[in-house]
PDB file of C-alpha atoms in Angstrom:
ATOM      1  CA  UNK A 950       0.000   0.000   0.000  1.00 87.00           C
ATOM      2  CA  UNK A 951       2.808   2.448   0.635  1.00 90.00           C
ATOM      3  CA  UNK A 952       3.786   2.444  -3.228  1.00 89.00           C
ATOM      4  CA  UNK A 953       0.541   1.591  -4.740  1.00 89.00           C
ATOM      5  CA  UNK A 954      -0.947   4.639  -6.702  1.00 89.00           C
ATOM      6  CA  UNK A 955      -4.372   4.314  -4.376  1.00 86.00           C
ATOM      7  CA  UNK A 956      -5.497   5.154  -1.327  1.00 85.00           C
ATOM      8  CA  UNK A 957      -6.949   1.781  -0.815  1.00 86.00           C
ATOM      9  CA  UNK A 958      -5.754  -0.492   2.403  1.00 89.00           C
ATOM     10  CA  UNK A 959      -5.421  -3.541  -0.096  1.00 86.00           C
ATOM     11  CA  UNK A 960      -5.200  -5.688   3.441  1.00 84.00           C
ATOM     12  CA  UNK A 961      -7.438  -4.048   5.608  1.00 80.00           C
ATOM     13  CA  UNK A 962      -5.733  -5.678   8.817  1.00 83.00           C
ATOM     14  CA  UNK A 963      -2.223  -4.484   9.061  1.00 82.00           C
ATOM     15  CA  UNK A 964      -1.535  -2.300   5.983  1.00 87.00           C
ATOM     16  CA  UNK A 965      -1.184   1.434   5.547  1.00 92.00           C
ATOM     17  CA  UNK A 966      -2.269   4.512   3.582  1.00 92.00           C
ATOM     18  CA  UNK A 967      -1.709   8.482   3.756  1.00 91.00           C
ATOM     19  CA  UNK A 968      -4.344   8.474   6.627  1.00 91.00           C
ATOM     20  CA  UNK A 969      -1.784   6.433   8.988  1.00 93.00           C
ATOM     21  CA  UNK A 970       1.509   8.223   8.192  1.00 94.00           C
ATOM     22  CA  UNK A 971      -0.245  11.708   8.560  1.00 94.00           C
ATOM     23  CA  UNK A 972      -0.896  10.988  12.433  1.00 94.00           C
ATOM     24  CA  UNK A 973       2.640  10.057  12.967  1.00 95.00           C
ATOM     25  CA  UNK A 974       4.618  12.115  14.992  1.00 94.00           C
ATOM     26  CA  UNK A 975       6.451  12.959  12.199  1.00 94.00           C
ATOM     27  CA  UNK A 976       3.903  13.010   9.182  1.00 95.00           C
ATOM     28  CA  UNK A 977       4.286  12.073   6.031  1.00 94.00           C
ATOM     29  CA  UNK A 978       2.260  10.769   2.531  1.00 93.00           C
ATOM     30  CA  UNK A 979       3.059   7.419   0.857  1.00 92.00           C
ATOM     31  CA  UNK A 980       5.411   7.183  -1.279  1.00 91.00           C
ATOM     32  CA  UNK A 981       2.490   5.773  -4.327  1.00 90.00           C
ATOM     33  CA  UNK A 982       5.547   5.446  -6.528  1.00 91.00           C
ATOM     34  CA  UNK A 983       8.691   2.431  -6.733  1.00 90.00           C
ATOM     35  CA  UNK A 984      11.221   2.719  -4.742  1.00 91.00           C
ATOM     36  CA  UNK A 985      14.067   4.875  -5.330  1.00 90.00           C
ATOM     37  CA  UNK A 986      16.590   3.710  -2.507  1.00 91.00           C
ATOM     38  CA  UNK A 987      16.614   0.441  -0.268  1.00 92.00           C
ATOM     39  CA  UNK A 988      15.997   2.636   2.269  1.00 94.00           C
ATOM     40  CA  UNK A 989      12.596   4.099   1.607  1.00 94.00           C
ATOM     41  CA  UNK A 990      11.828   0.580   3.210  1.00 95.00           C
ATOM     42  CA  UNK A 991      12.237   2.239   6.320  1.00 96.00           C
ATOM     43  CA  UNK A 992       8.966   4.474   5.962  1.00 95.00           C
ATOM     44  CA  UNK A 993       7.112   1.603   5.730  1.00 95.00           C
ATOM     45  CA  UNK A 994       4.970   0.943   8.654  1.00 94.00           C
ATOM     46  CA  UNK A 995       5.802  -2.031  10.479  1.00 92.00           C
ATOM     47  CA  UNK A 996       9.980  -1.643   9.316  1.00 95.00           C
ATOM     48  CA  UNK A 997      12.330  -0.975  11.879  1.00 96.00           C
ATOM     49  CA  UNK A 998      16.201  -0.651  11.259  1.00 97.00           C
ATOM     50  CA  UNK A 999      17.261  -3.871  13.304  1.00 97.00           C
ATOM     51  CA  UNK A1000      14.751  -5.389  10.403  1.00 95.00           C
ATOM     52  CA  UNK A1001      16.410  -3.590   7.682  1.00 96.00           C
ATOM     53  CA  UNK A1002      19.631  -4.127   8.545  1.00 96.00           C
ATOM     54  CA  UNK A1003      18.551  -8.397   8.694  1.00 94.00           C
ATOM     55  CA  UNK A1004      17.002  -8.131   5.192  1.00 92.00           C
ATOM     56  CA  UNK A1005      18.629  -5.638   2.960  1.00 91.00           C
ATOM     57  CA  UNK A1006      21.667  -7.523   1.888  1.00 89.00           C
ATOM     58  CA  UNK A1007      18.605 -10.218   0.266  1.00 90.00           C
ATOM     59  CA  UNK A1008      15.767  -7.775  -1.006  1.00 91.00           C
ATOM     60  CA  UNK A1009      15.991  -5.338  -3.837  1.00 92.00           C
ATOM     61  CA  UNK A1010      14.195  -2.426  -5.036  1.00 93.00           C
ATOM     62  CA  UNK A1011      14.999  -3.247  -8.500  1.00 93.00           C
ATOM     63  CA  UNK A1012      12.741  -5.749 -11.068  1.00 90.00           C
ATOM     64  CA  UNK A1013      10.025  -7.316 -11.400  1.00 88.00           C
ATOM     65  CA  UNK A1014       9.249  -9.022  -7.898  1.00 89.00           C
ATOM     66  CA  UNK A1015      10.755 -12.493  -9.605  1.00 94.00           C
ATOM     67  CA  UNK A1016      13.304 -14.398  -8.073  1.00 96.00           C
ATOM     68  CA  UNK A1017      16.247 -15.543 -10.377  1.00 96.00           C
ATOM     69  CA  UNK A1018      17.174 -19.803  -9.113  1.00 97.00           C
ATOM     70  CA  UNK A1019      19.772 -19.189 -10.751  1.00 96.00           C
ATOM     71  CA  UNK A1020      21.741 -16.563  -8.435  1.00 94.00           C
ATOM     72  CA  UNK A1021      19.252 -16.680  -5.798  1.00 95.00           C
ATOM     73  CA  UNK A1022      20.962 -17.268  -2.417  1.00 94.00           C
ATOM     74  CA  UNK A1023      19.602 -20.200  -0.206  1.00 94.00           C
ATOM     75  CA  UNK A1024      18.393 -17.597   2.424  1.00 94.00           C
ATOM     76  CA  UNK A1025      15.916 -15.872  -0.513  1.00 95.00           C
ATOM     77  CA  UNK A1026      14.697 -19.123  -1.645  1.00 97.00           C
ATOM     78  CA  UNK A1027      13.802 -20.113   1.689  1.00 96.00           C
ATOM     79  CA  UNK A1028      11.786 -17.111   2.374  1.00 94.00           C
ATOM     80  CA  UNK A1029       9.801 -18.107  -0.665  1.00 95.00           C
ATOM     81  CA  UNK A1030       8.683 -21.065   1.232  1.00 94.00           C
ATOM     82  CA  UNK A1031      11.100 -23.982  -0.525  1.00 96.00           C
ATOM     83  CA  UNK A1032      11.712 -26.363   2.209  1.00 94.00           C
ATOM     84  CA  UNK A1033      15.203 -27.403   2.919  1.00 96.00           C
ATOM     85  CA  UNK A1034      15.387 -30.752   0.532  1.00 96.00           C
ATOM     86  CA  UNK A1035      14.832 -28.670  -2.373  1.00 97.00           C
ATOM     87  CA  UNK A1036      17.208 -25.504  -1.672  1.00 97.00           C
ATOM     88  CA  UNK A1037      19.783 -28.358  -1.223  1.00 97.00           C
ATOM     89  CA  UNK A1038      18.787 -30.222  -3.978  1.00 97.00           C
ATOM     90  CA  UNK A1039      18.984 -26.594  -6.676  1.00 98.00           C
ATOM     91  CA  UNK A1040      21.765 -25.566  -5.141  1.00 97.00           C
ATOM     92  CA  UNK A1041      23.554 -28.433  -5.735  1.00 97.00           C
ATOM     93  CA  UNK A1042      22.476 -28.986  -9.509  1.00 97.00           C
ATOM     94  CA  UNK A1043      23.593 -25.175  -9.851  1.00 97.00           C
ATOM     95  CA  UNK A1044      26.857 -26.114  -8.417  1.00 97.00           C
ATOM     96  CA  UNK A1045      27.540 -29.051 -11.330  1.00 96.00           C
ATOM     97  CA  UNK A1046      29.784 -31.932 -11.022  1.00 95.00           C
ATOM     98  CA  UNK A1047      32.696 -30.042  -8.850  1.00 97.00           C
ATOM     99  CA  UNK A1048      30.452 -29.344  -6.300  1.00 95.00           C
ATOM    100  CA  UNK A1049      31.950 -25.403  -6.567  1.00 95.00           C
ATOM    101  CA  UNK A1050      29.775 -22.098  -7.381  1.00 90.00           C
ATOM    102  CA  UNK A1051      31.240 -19.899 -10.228  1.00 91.00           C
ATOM    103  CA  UNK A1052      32.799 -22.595 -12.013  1.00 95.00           C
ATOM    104  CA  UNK A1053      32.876 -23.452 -15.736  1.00 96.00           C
ATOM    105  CA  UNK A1054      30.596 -26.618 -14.849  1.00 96.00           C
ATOM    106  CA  UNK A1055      28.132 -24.782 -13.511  1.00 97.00           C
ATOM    107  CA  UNK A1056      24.216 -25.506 -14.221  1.00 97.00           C
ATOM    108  CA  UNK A1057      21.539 -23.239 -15.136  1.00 96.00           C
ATOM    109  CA  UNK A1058      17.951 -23.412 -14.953  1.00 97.00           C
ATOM    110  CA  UNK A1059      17.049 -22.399 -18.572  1.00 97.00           C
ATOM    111  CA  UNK A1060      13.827 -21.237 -18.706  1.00 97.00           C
ATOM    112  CA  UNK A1061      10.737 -20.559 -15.715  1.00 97.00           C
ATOM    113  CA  UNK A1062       8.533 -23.490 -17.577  1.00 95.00           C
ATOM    114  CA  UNK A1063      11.673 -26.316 -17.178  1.00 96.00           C
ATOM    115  CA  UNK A1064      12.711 -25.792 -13.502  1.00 97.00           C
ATOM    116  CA  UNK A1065      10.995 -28.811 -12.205  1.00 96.00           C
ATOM    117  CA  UNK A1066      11.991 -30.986 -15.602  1.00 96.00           C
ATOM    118  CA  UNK A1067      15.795 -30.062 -15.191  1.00 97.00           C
ATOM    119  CA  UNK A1068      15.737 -30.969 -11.640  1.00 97.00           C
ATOM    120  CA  UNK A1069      14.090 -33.754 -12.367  1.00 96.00           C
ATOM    121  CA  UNK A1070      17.013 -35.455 -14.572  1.00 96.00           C
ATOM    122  CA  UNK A1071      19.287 -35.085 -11.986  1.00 95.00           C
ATOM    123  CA  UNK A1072      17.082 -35.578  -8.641  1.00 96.00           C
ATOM    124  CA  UNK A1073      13.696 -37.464  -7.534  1.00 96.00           C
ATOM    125  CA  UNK A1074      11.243 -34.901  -6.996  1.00 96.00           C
ATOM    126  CA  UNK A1075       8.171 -36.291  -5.484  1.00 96.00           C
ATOM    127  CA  UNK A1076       4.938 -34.824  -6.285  1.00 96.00           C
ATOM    128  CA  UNK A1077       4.734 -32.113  -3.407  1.00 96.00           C
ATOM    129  CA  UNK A1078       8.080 -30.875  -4.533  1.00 96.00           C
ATOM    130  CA  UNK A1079       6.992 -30.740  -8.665  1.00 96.00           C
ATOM    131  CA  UNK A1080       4.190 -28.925  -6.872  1.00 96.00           C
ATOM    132  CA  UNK A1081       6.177 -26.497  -4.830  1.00 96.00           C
ATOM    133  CA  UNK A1082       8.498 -25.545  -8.030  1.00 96.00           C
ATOM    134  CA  UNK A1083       5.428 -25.296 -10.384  1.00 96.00           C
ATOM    135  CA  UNK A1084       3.490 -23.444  -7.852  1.00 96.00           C
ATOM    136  CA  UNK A1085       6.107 -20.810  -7.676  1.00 97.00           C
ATOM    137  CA  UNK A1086       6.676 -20.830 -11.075  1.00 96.00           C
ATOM    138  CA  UNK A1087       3.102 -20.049 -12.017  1.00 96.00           C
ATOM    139  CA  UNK A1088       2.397 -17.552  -9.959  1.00 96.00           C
ATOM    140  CA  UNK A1089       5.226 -15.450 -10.704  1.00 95.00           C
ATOM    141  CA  UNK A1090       7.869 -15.758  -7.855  1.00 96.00           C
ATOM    142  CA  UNK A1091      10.340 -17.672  -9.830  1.00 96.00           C
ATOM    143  CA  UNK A1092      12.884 -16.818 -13.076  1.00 96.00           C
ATOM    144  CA  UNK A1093      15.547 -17.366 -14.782  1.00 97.00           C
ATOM    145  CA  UNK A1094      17.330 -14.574 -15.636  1.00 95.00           C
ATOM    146  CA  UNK A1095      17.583 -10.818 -14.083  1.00 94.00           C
ATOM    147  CA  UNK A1096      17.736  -7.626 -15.849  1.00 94.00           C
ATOM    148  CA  UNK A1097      19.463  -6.077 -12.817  1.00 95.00           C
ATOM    149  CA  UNK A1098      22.855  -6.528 -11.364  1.00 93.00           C
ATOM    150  CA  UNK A1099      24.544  -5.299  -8.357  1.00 92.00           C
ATOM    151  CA  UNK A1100      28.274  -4.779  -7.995  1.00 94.00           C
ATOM    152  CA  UNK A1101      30.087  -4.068  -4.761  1.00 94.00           C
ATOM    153  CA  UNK A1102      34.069  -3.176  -5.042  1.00 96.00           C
ATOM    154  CA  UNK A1103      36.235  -2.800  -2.150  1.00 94.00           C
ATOM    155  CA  UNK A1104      39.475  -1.146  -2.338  1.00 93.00           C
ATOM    156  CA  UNK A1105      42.440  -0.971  -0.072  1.00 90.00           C
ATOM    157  CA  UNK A1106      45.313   1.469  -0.805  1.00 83.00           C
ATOM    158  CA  UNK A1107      48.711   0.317   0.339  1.00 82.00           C
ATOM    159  CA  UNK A1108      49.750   4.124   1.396  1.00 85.00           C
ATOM    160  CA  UNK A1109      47.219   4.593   3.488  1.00 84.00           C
ATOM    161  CA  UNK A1110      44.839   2.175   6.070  1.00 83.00           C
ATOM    162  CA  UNK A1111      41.368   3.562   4.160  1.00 86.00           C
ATOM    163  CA  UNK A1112      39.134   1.609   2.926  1.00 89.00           C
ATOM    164  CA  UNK A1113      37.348   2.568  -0.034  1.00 91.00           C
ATOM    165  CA  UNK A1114      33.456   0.813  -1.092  1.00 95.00           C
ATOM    166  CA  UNK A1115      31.706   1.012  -3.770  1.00 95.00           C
ATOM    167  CA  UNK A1116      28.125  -0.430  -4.320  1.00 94.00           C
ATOM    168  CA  UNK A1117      26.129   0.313  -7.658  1.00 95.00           C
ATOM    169  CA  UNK A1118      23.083  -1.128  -9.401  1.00 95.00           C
ATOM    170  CA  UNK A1119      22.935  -1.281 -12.859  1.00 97.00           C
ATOM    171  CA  UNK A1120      20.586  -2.868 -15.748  1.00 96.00           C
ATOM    172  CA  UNK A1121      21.005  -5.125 -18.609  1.00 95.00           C
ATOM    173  CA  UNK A1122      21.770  -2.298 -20.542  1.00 96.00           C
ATOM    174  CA  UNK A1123      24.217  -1.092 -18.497  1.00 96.00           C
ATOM    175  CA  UNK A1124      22.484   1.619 -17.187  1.00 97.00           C
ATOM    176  CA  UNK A1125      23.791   2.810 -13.673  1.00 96.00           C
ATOM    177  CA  UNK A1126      20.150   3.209 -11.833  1.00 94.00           C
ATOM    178  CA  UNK A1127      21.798   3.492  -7.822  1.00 93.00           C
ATOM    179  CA  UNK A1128      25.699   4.365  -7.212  1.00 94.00           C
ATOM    180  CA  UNK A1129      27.200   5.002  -3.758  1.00 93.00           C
ATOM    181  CA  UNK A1130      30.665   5.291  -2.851  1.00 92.00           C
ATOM    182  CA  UNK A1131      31.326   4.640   0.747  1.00 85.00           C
TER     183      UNK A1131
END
């Protein structure tokens, strides 16, 4: 409800509109707009920063609410409701034969449609877990592929003891949409 471009509680029971933030101490309108920052999180009723701080480094402002099993960490997948035998079980077939992320060997899951097929040739997947896969895949929670990459650098100069970070977002076409150096 904070970004949606109504003023409609689309969950009446816990959800928020302009009416809430305006009686806040400090008042303010929703946002009815994406996200511009990670941070706008925090105006969200309900976020705190000991919550923030937990999730940020596995949420993003950025796409189409999707999920990509192919770069996906175990922690995201999980939150999607995958139960254990299955995270292990894609992680695993992303790994390939070494056993070792980022190598040459490496598996992908092709396309949304195939997950539970491609799985299937290297794993038994009982009917639950063809369920579990398909269900996510049909309602829109898992992909393939992202049109939105993060890169973090982190440089140490020998002449001094600083630090330097960098963290940027960019898109498929190499457009720089978020850049912060810290």
């Amino acid at each position: 409800d904070f970004r949606d471009k109504d003023s409609s509680l689309s969950i009446p029971s816990g959800s928020a509109e302009d009416a809430y933030y305006a009686n806040l101490k400090n008042p303010y309108n929703c946002k009815d707009a994406d996200y511009e920052l990670m941070e706008g999180l925090l105006l969200v009723k309900g976020m705190n920063q000991i919550f923030f701080d937990e999730i940020k480094k596995f949420a993003t402002i950025y796409g189409e609410g999707k999920v990509n099993i192919n770069t996906a960490s175990w922690q995201v997948l999980s939150a999607l409701g995958i139960d254990d035998a299955i995270l292990d079980m894609i992680i695993a077939y992303r790994r390939g034969e070494d056993d070792i992320e980022r190598t040459i060997d490496d598996n992908i899951f092709n396309l949304p449609g195939s997950i539970t097929a491609q799985l299937s040739q290297y794993y038994s997947l009982s009917p639950d877990e063809v369920a579990c896969l398909s269900n996510l895949v049909s309602a829109g929670h898992l992909g393939t592929n992202s049109g939105y990459f993060k890169i973090e650098v982190q440089a140490e100069l020998d002449y001094c003891s600083r630090v330097m970070r960098l963290e940027s977002v960019i898109d498929r076409n190499g457009k720089i949409l978020y850049w912060q150096e810290i």
